[in-house]
Structure formats: C-alpha cells, structure tokens
Amino acid sequence: MTQQSPTVNPWSDDDNSAFLRLRMKTFWNFDYFERIILQLLDLPQSGCVLDVGCGNGGISLLLADLRPDLQILGMDFEPKPLEDASAYASRNGFKNLIFEQGDAHNLKYADATFDGVVCQTVLTHVRDAETVIREMARVLKPGGIFFAAEFTNSAMANYDNVHFDKRDEAWYREYYRINLLFMKGKKALGRGDDTVGVRVPLLATQAGLDVYDVRLNDRAMHGFPPYRHEKQRNYLELVKIANIVDDDEKWLRLDIETVTAGGGTEEDGRWFHHAIDSEGIVRAINEGTFTATGSFALYLTFARKP
C-alpha cells in the first residue's frame, strides 16, 4: 500500500479487493513460509508484531493463522484496504489481530514496543524507505525481529505464449527505456523506489539492525493446460484479474502521469501501458490455451535489533 496517496489511487478502489485477496493467496508457497520463513523469524511465544503497510491483510493474516499465540497489529495509510482486512478477519474468526490507520514514516508507537516488525511489498511504495526502516527499528524491542519482503524491478526470466514470439529486440529496447522513465517518475512523485528491494539489507544495517539472513523467495507462477492443480488455477485467475484491471482507464492515466513525471511523453505512457497484450492474455486463459512460467524476485531480509 502507498504511504502517500497519488492523484489516482487505484489500490483503494473497491473493484481491486478480489485481486488483492487472491494475490495474498498466491504470494507465498505456504510450505516454504511455514517451514522456513516462520522459523527464521523466531518470534517469541505470545509476542506482539507490527505489520507496516499491511494493506488488505497480507502477512498479518498469514501470521495470525500460523501463530495464533501472537498479537498482531496491522497498520496502513489507506483506510479502505484496512476496512477490507478487518472485515475478512472478523468473518474468519481471527481474534489475535487488529488493524488501524497510520503513517509508516512517523509511526505513532513508543520506542521498543514490538517483538517483531514486518512489511511486505511496502518499501517500494513509500516516499522514503530509509526513514520507514529507521522507524521500524525504533519501535522494535532489543532482540526484536525485523522482516521485509521487497522486490526490485528488473529483467525477469519469464515466458508466456501470448507474447514470446512477438517481442523483438526493438520492443525490449523501448520497453526498458520507458520502464526506466516510469521508475524515475514514480520516485519523483514520492510514490516509491522500485529498486529498493536489493538495498533493504544495507538500509537495515544503517538503521542499527543486525542482518542475519537475506534470501529470495521461492515462488514461481506457472500454468499449463489443462490446469489440473489448484495452484495453477489460482495463479491464472490472478493473472486474469490483473490484466482486466490493467485495462482500466484509471491505470492508463496513472501510467501516463508517472512516465511523464520521469521525463517521458504521453505517447510513451500509452505505449508502456499497452505493452502487455491484456486482451490476448484474458482470451487465452478463457480458451484454456494460455501457458506461462514467471519469476517474481522478492528479496527477504531478516534482522535483529541488538
């Protein structure tokens, strides 16, 4: 979730709740989270955990389910996702978590309050990731755990049968040229830095934390007809919803605004928005012919406050 509202803020739109809920479901391989991530977090029994930029629930709900002994506070700048998260928690009987509004740049909690402070795809959306990490470190108790799961926008190893044979060298040159303008514009508008994921360990160290592990997540989206497995069907439903959402006018306006803020033109923004053949992807999924494999380079930083 963003910590500074853009002119067009599609993340708080009611139409995106289903997408964000499904994204939560497909974000982690649960066996990896339970057997590896949860052990590395090493949160104390009955500890108190703050989820910064929790959005629609994300990692708060996952922790609440796997560790019912924890007391979890989810905080976000945007009120609508918090309402969605609270309603979902209530419907599903979660008693060990609450949600409230706040600003990650200026956490309203006293020093040394929490046993754990976590965030998931938040630092790439905030105005100043360094300040946010320092605030997270400040509210940690000595010995408390910091965990961040953040991506870095980069060339990813991926394949889908709608685009693979259509993209030539000229397309890639244009895409990466405008992608850099988009990242520059996003940063200029105070909406985040898409390169921050690889720098979280450094920023955490500079905030006085002891980084004891850095990993990449193990998730890889995949879908091959006839989509026999539930995980494949979930991935493809996510892709389908994402591409329907991408076709929305508000996302086009946001892309144009961001690219032009980075020094590009409106034409650049339109090209960038339509670089993905959303209609072709949705049609192929509906016809049962879509094939895809894709990576999502998410950097996982584990640290402890001395």
mmCIF file of C-alpha atoms in Angstrom:
data_model
loop_
_atom_site.group_PDB
_atom_site.id
_atom_site.type_symbol
_atom_site.label_atom_id
_atom_site.label_comp_id
_atom_site.label_asym_id
_atom_site.label_seq_id
_atom_site.Cartn_x
_atom_site.Cartn_y
_atom_site.Cartn_z
ATOM 1 C CA MET A 1 0.000 0.000 0.000
ATOM 2 C CA THR A 2 1.151 3.502 -0.684
ATOM 3 C CA GLN A 3 2.031 5.819 2.156
ATOM 4 C CA GLN A 4 1.363 8.947 0.100
ATOM 5 C CA SER A 5 -1.803 8.960 -1.982
ATOM 6 C CA PRO A 6 -1.288 9.541 -5.703
ATOM 7 C CA THR A 7 -3.650 11.685 -7.738
ATOM 8 C CA VAL A 8 -5.202 8.454 -8.983
ATOM 9 C CA ASN A 9 -5.129 5.778 -6.291
ATOM 10 C CA PRO A 10 -6.452 2.506 -7.760
ATOM 11 C CA TRP A 11 -5.277 0.447 -4.786
ATOM 12 C CA SER A 12 -8.089 1.813 -2.621
ATOM 13 C CA ASP A 13 -10.747 1.049 -5.232
ATOM 14 C CA ASP A 14 -13.368 -1.500 -4.161
ATOM 15 C CA ASP A 15 -13.024 -3.277 -7.522
ATOM 16 C CA ASN A 16 -9.490 -4.383 -6.615
ATOM 17 C CA SER A 17 -10.334 -6.154 -3.355
ATOM 18 C CA ALA A 18 -10.795 -9.518 -5.070
ATOM 19 C CA PHE A 19 -7.482 -9.116 -6.880
ATOM 20 C CA LEU A 20 -5.603 -8.241 -3.694
ATOM 21 C CA ARG A 21 -7.233 -11.098 -1.783
ATOM 22 C CA LEU A 22 -6.193 -13.592 -4.476
ATOM 23 C CA ARG A 23 -2.722 -12.046 -4.598
ATOM 24 C CA MET A 24 -2.416 -12.781 -0.876
ATOM 25 C CA LYS A 25 -3.361 -16.399 -1.536
ATOM 26 C CA THR A 26 -0.731 -16.808 -4.261
ATOM 27 C CA PHE A 27 2.032 -14.650 -2.768
ATOM 28 C CA TRP A 28 3.796 -17.398 -0.811
ATOM 29 C CA ASN A 29 4.274 -21.110 -1.122
ATOM 30 C CA PHE A 30 2.779 -21.897 2.268
ATOM 31 C CA ASP A 31 5.037 -24.880 2.986
ATOM 32 C CA TYR A 32 8.077 -22.631 2.475
ATOM 33 C CA PHE A 33 6.616 -19.884 4.653
ATOM 34 C CA GLU A 34 5.678 -22.249 7.469
ATOM 35 C CA ARG A 35 8.826 -24.402 7.480
ATOM 36 C CA ILE A 36 11.457 -21.800 6.543
ATOM 37 C CA ILE A 37 10.268 -18.205 6.944
ATOM 38 C CA LEU A 38 8.446 -18.742 10.213
ATOM 39 C CA GLN A 39 11.474 -20.482 11.730
ATOM 40 C CA LEU A 40 13.825 -17.713 10.629
ATOM 41 C CA LEU A 41 11.517 -15.098 12.142
ATOM 42 C CA ASP A 42 11.966 -16.713 15.555
ATOM 43 C CA LEU A 43 9.163 -14.666 17.119
ATOM 44 C CA PRO A 44 8.674 -15.251 20.860
ATOM 45 C CA GLN A 45 5.616 -17.019 22.260
ATOM 46 C CA SER A 46 2.734 -14.550 22.753
ATOM 47 C CA GLY A 47 4.822 -11.797 21.160
ATOM 48 C CA CYS A 48 3.462 -8.556 19.725
ATOM 49 C CA VAL A 49 4.051 -7.939 15.999
ATOM 50 C CA LEU A 50 3.535 -4.823 13.872
ATOM 51 C CA ASP A 51 2.799 -5.217 10.149
ATOM 52 C CA VAL A 52 3.710 -1.914 8.463
ATOM 53 C CA GLY A 53 1.701 -1.169 5.318
ATOM 54 C CA CYS A 54 -0.491 -4.226 5.801
ATOM 55 C CA GLY A 55 -2.970 -3.290 3.068
ATOM 56 C CA ASN A 56 -5.742 -5.866 2.775
ATOM 57 C CA GLY A 57 -4.191 -8.087 5.424
ATOM 58 C CA GLY A 58 -1.326 -9.791 3.640
ATOM 59 C CA ILE A 59 1.249 -11.156 6.005
ATOM 60 C CA SER A 60 -0.821 -10.174 9.088
ATOM 61 C CA LEU A 61 -3.475 -12.760 8.241
ATOM 62 C CA LEU A 62 -0.880 -15.405 7.397
ATOM 63 C CA LEU A 63 0.940 -14.927 10.701
ATOM 64 C CA ALA A 64 -2.337 -14.820 12.636
ATOM 65 C CA ASP A 65 -3.314 -18.167 11.144
ATOM 66 C CA LEU A 66 0.020 -19.926 11.680
ATOM 67 C CA ARG A 67 0.840 -18.331 15.043
ATOM 68 C CA PRO A 68 -2.432 -17.782 16.948
ATOM 69 C CA ASP A 69 -0.375 -17.032 20.073
ATOM 70 C CA LEU A 70 0.896 -13.762 18.546
ATOM 71 C CA GLN A 71 -0.820 -10.403 18.963
ATOM 72 C CA ILE A 72 -0.658 -8.710 15.571
ATOM 73 C CA LEU A 73 -1.305 -5.078 14.698
ATOM 74 C CA GLY A 74 -1.735 -4.283 11.001
ATOM 75 C CA MET A 75 -1.201 -0.649 10.034
ATOM 76 C CA ASP A 76 -1.667 1.109 6.712
ATOM 77 C CA PHE A 77 -2.021 4.631 5.326
ATOM 78 C CA GLU A 78 -5.125 3.804 3.249
ATOM 79 C CA PRO A 79 -8.446 3.288 5.088
ATOM 80 C CA LYS A 80 -10.318 1.161 2.511
ATOM 81 C CA PRO A 81 -7.896 -1.806 2.478
ATOM 82 C CA LEU A 82 -7.936 -1.729 6.286
ATOM 83 C CA GLU A 83 -11.740 -1.999 6.272
ATOM 84 C CA ASP A 84 -11.472 -4.983 3.923
ATOM 85 C CA ALA A 85 -8.810 -6.646 6.092
ATOM 86 C CA SER A 86 -10.788 -6.095 9.291
ATOM 87 C CA ALA A 87 -13.983 -7.498 7.759
ATOM 88 C CA TYR A 88 -12.108 -10.548 6.424
ATOM 89 C CA ALA A 89 -10.508 -11.187 9.831
ATOM 90 C CA SER A 90 -13.885 -10.924 11.539
ATOM 91 C CA ARG A 91 -15.582 -13.284 9.072
ATOM 92 C CA ASN A 92 -12.849 -15.870 9.552
ATOM 93 C CA GLY A 93 -12.725 -15.695 13.332
ATOM 94 C CA PHE A 94 -9.264 -14.194 13.810
ATOM 95 C CA LYS A 95 -9.118 -12.949 17.400
ATOM 96 C CA ASN A 96 -5.430 -12.087 17.598
ATOM 97 C CA LEU A 97 -5.154 -9.155 15.219
ATOM 98 C CA ILE A 98 -6.409 -5.616 14.804
ATOM 99 C CA PHE A 99 -5.992 -3.014 12.068
ATOM 100 C CA GLU A 100 -5.537 0.733 12.284
ATOM 101 C CA GLN A 101 -4.520 3.671 10.125
ATOM 102 C CA GLY A 102 -1.096 5.278 10.374
ATOM 103 C CA ASP A 103 1.913 6.682 8.512
ATOM 104 C CA ALA A 104 4.960 4.448 8.135
ATOM 105 C CA HIS A 105 7.233 7.492 8.026
ATOM 106 C CA ASN A 106 6.158 8.544 11.514
ATOM 107 C CA LEU A 107 4.977 5.522 13.481
ATOM 108 C CA LYS A 108 2.760 6.538 16.383
ATOM 109 C CA TYR A 109 4.155 3.903 18.741
ATOM 110 C CA ALA A 110 6.660 4.286 21.548
ATOM 111 C CA ASP A 111 10.244 3.104 21.296
ATOM 112 C CA ALA A 112 10.830 -0.613 21.946
ATOM 113 C CA THR A 113 7.140 -1.610 21.732
ATOM 114 C CA PHE A 114 7.115 -4.682 19.467
ATOM 115 C CA ASP A 115 8.768 -8.111 19.445
ATOM 116 C CA GLY A 116 8.601 -8.145 15.652
ATOM 117 C CA VAL A 117 8.079 -5.595 12.880
ATOM 118 C CA VAL A 118 7.368 -6.840 9.348
ATOM 119 C CA CYS A 119 6.477 -5.429 5.937
ATOM 120 C CA GLN A 120 5.620 -6.946 2.582
ATOM 121 C CA THR A 121 5.948 -5.037 -0.740
ATOM 122 C CA VAL A 122 5.664 -1.717 1.088
ATOM 123 C CA LEU A 123 9.107 -0.133 0.909
ATOM 124 C CA THR A 124 8.864 0.174 -2.888
ATOM 125 C CA HIS A 125 5.755 2.354 -2.434
ATOM 126 C CA VAL A 126 6.765 4.742 0.340
ATOM 127 C CA ARG A 127 8.200 8.231 -0.122
ATOM 128 C CA ASP A 128 11.374 7.479 1.887
ATOM 129 C CA ALA A 129 12.245 3.842 2.561
ATOM 130 C CA GLU A 130 15.242 4.769 4.712
ATOM 131 C CA THR A 131 13.030 6.727 7.115
ATOM 132 C CA VAL A 132 10.460 3.914 7.264
ATOM 133 C CA ILE A 133 13.096 1.303 8.119
ATOM 134 C CA ARG A 134 14.523 3.531 10.839
ATOM 135 C CA GLU A 135 11.045 3.933 12.293
ATOM 136 C CA MET A 136 10.549 0.161 12.206
ATOM 137 C CA ALA A 137 13.864 -0.301 14.020
ATOM 138 C CA ARG A 138 12.929 2.351 16.598
ATOM 139 C CA VAL A 139 9.724 0.613 17.697
ATOM 140 C CA LEU A 140 11.429 -2.800 17.978
ATOM 141 C CA LYS A 141 12.384 -4.107 21.385
ATOM 142 C CA PRO A 142 16.041 -5.080 21.889
ATOM 143 C CA GLY A 143 16.323 -8.582 20.452
ATOM 144 C CA GLY A 144 13.231 -7.979 18.313
ATOM 145 C CA ILE A 145 12.939 -9.231 14.729
ATOM 146 C CA PHE A 146 12.753 -7.144 11.547
ATOM 147 C CA PHE A 147 11.500 -8.799 8.355
ATOM 148 C CA ALA A 148 10.959 -7.225 4.935
ATOM 149 C CA ALA A 149 9.825 -8.890 1.709
ATOM 150 C CA GLU A 150 10.509 -6.431 -1.114
ATOM 151 C CA PHE A 151 11.057 -6.661 -4.853
ATOM 152 C CA THR A 152 13.373 -4.899 -7.260
ATOM 153 C CA ASN A 153 12.160 -4.060 -10.745
ATOM 154 C CA SER A 154 14.450 -5.918 -13.092
ATOM 155 C CA ALA A 155 14.531 -8.107 -16.170
ATOM 156 C CA MET A 156 12.789 -11.289 -15.095
ATOM 157 C CA ALA A 157 13.076 -14.751 -16.592
ATOM 158 C CA ASN A 158 9.540 -15.372 -17.777
ATOM 159 C CA TYR A 159 7.583 -16.890 -20.615
ATOM 160 C CA ASP A 160 4.053 -16.797 -21.947
ATOM 161 C CA ASN A 161 2.735 -17.967 -25.274
ATOM 162 C CA VAL A 162 0.854 -14.720 -25.999
ATOM 163 C CA HIS A 163 3.967 -12.509 -26.132
ATOM 164 C CA PHE A 164 7.067 -14.654 -26.508
ATOM 165 C CA ASP A 165 7.283 -14.778 -30.314
ATOM 166 C CA LYS A 166 6.057 -11.195 -30.803
ATOM 167 C CA ARG A 167 8.765 -9.301 -28.918
ATOM 168 C CA ASP A 168 11.864 -8.428 -30.878
ATOM 169 C CA GLU A 169 14.993 -6.506 -29.893
ATOM 170 C CA ALA A 170 13.366 -3.156 -30.729
ATOM 171 C CA TRP A 171 10.441 -3.923 -28.409
ATOM 172 C CA TYR A 172 12.763 -4.735 -25.499
ATOM 173 C CA ARG A 173 14.810 -1.582 -26.071
ATOM 174 C CA GLU A 174 11.662 0.545 -25.995
ATOM 175 C CA TYR A 175 10.189 -1.256 -23.008
ATOM 176 C CA TYR A 176 13.270 -0.860 -20.854
ATOM 177 C CA ARG A 177 13.742 2.756 -21.927
ATOM 178 C CA ILE A 178 10.222 3.674 -20.822
ATOM 179 C CA ASN A 179 10.372 1.400 -17.782
ATOM 180 C CA LEU A 180 13.311 3.467 -16.510
ATOM 181 C CA LEU A 181 11.261 6.638 -17.087
ATOM 182 C CA PHE A 182 8.395 5.079 -15.128
ATOM 183 C CA MET A 183 10.661 4.242 -12.173
ATOM 184 C CA LYS A 184 12.198 7.714 -12.274
ATOM 185 C CA GLY A 185 8.732 9.308 -12.368
ATOM 186 C CA LYS A 186 7.418 7.191 -9.524
ATOM 187 C CA LYS A 187 10.323 8.291 -7.358
ATOM 188 C CA ALA A 188 9.940 11.944 -8.385
ATOM 189 C CA LEU A 189 6.258 11.859 -7.409
ATOM 190 C CA GLY A 190 7.116 10.497 -3.960
ATOM 191 C CA ARG A 191 5.407 7.180 -4.635
ATOM 192 C CA GLY A 192 8.336 4.870 -4.057
ATOM 193 C CA ASP A 193 11.507 3.403 -5.475
ATOM 194 C CA ASP A 194 11.186 0.160 -7.435
ATOM 195 C CA THR A 195 14.877 -0.622 -6.943
ATOM 196 C CA VAL A 196 14.790 -0.700 -3.144
ATOM 197 C CA GLY A 197 14.479 -4.468 -2.620
ATOM 198 C CA VAL A 198 18.174 -5.211 -3.106
ATOM 199 C CA ARG A 199 19.125 -2.329 -0.784
ATOM 200 C CA VAL A 200 16.951 -3.266 2.215
ATOM 201 C CA PRO A 201 19.792 -5.209 3.929
ATOM 202 C CA LEU A 202 22.034 -2.132 3.669
ATOM 203 C CA LEU A 203 19.298 0.233 4.918
ATOM 204 C CA ALA A 204 18.506 -2.112 7.810
ATOM 205 C CA THR A 205 22.187 -2.235 8.770
ATOM 206 C CA GLN A 206 22.410 1.564 8.629
ATOM 207 C CA ALA A 207 19.367 1.694 10.942
ATOM 208 C CA GLY A 208 21.379 -0.227 13.552
ATOM 209 C CA LEU A 209 19.938 -3.683 12.931
ATOM 210 C CA ASP A 210 21.925 -6.904 12.677
ATOM 211 C CA VAL A 211 21.039 -8.563 9.357
ATOM 212 C CA TYR A 212 21.362 -12.307 9.870
ATOM 213 C CA ASP A 213 19.884 -13.664 6.621
ATOM 214 C CA VAL A 214 18.949 -12.490 3.118
ATOM 215 C CA ARG A 215 17.112 -14.744 0.670
ATOM 216 C CA LEU A 216 14.997 -14.810 -2.458
ATOM 217 C CA ASN A 217 11.510 -16.196 -2.184
ATOM 218 C CA ASP A 218 10.756 -19.495 -3.889
ATOM 219 C CA ARG A 219 7.540 -18.590 -5.688
ATOM 220 C CA ALA A 220 7.263 -19.142 -9.447
ATOM 221 C CA MET A 221 3.989 -18.557 -11.250
ATOM 222 C CA HIS A 222 3.089 -21.362 -13.649
ATOM 223 C CA GLY A 223 0.150 -22.521 -15.704
ATOM 224 C CA PHE A 224 -0.051 -25.257 -18.326
ATOM 225 C CA PRO A 225 -3.292 -26.586 -19.882
ATOM 226 C CA PRO A 226 -5.386 -28.345 -18.702
ATOM 227 C CA TYR A 227 -4.592 -26.607 -15.358
ATOM 228 C CA ARG A 228 -5.159 -29.702 -13.212
ATOM 229 C CA HIS A 229 -3.771 -28.267 -9.999
ATOM 230 C CA GLU A 230 -5.370 -25.673 -7.756
ATOM 231 C CA LYS A 231 -2.173 -23.628 -7.515
ATOM 232 C CA GLN A 232 -2.081 -23.238 -11.302
ATOM 233 C CA ARG A 233 -5.738 -22.211 -11.389
ATOM 234 C CA ASN A 234 -5.151 -19.643 -8.651
ATOM 235 C CA TYR A 235 -2.178 -18.181 -10.495
ATOM 236 C CA LEU A 236 -4.128 -17.891 -13.735
ATOM 237 C CA GLU A 237 -7.113 -16.307 -12.012
ATOM 238 C CA LEU A 238 -4.717 -13.747 -10.550
ATOM 239 C CA VAL A 239 -3.192 -13.077 -13.978
ATOM 240 C CA LYS A 240 -6.645 -12.752 -15.493
ATOM 241 C CA ILE A 241 -7.896 -10.282 -12.876
ATOM 242 C CA ALA A 242 -4.651 -8.302 -13.076
ATOM 243 C CA ASN A 243 -4.963 -7.916 -16.830
ATOM 244 C CA ILE A 244 -8.628 -6.919 -16.638
ATOM 245 C CA VAL A 245 -7.657 -4.302 -14.038
ATOM 246 C CA ASP A 246 -4.738 -3.128 -16.214
ATOM 247 C CA ASP A 247 -7.219 -2.348 -18.985
ATOM 248 C CA ASP A 248 -8.993 0.122 -16.702
ATOM 249 C CA GLU A 249 -8.786 3.824 -17.673
ATOM 250 C CA LYS A 250 -7.524 4.857 -14.237
ATOM 251 C CA TRP A 251 -4.435 2.674 -14.619
ATOM 252 C CA LEU A 252 -3.756 4.227 -18.032
ATOM 253 C CA ARG A 253 -3.953 7.716 -16.524
ATOM 254 C CA LEU A 254 -1.627 6.662 -13.707
ATOM 255 C CA ASP A 255 0.935 5.222 -16.144
ATOM 256 C CA ILE A 256 0.896 8.404 -18.263
ATOM 257 C CA GLU A 257 1.236 10.609 -15.188
ATOM 258 C CA THR A 258 4.151 8.559 -13.863
ATOM 259 C CA VAL A 259 6.065 8.264 -17.156
ATOM 260 C CA THR A 260 5.711 11.983 -17.926
ATOM 261 C CA ALA A 261 6.953 12.819 -14.401
ATOM 262 C CA GLY A 262 10.079 10.823 -15.275
ATOM 263 C CA GLY A 263 10.697 12.889 -18.402
ATOM 264 C CA GLY A 264 8.749 10.844 -20.938
ATOM 265 C CA THR A 265 5.841 11.835 -23.181
ATOM 266 C CA GLU A 266 2.165 10.958 -23.070
ATOM 267 C CA GLU A 267 2.807 8.717 -26.064
ATOM 268 C CA ASP A 268 5.496 6.905 -24.058
ATOM 269 C CA GLY A 269 2.999 6.397 -21.231
ATOM 270 C CA ARG A 270 0.380 4.974 -23.570
ATOM 271 C CA TRP A 271 2.907 2.659 -25.222
ATOM 272 C CA PHE A 272 4.064 1.411 -21.826
ATOM 273 C CA HIS A 273 0.509 0.802 -20.634
ATOM 274 C CA HIS A 274 -0.369 -1.207 -23.749
ATOM 275 C CA ALA A 275 2.949 -3.086 -23.938
ATOM 276 C CA ILE A 276 1.208 -6.053 -22.315
ATOM 277 C CA ASP A 277 -1.486 -7.618 -24.502
ATOM 278 C CA SER A 278 -4.076 -7.821 -21.713
ATOM 279 C CA GLU A 279 -6.920 -8.734 -24.047
ATOM 280 C CA GLY A 280 -4.895 -11.545 -25.613
ATOM 281 C CA ILE A 281 -3.928 -12.949 -22.202
ATOM 282 C CA VAL A 282 -7.509 -12.941 -20.890
ATOM 283 C CA ARG A 283 -8.793 -14.525 -24.112
ATOM 284 C CA ALA A 284 -6.156 -17.284 -23.988
ATOM 285 C CA ILE A 285 -6.966 -18.059 -20.343
ATOM 286 C CA ASN A 286 -10.695 -18.232 -21.098
ATOM 287 C CA GLU A 287 -9.991 -20.534 -24.051
ATOM 288 C CA GLY A 288 -7.752 -22.751 -21.921
ATOM 289 C CA THR A 289 -4.714 -22.222 -24.159
ATOM 290 C CA PHE A 290 -2.591 -19.881 -22.047
ATOM 291 C CA THR A 291 0.804 -21.180 -20.979
ATOM 292 C CA ALA A 292 3.123 -19.224 -18.686
ATOM 293 C CA THR A 293 6.039 -19.515 -16.316
ATOM 294 C CA GLY A 294 7.268 -16.464 -14.452
ATOM 295 C CA SER A 295 9.543 -15.445 -11.605
ATOM 296 C CA PHE A 296 8.991 -12.735 -9.013
ATOM 297 C CA ALA A 297 12.306 -11.689 -7.481
ATOM 298 C CA LEU A 298 11.313 -10.890 -3.922
ATOM 299 C CA TYR A 299 14.203 -10.179 -1.536
ATOM 300 C CA LEU A 300 13.678 -11.371 2.040
ATOM 301 C CA THR A 301 15.656 -9.543 4.714
ATOM 302 C CA PHE A 302 15.865 -10.862 8.276
ATOM 303 C CA ALA A 303 17.441 -8.734 11.011
ATOM 304 C CA ARG A 304 17.531 -8.471 14.777
ATOM 305 C CA LYS A 305 17.781 -5.378 16.952
ATOM 306 C CA PRO A 306 20.847 -5.654 19.195
#
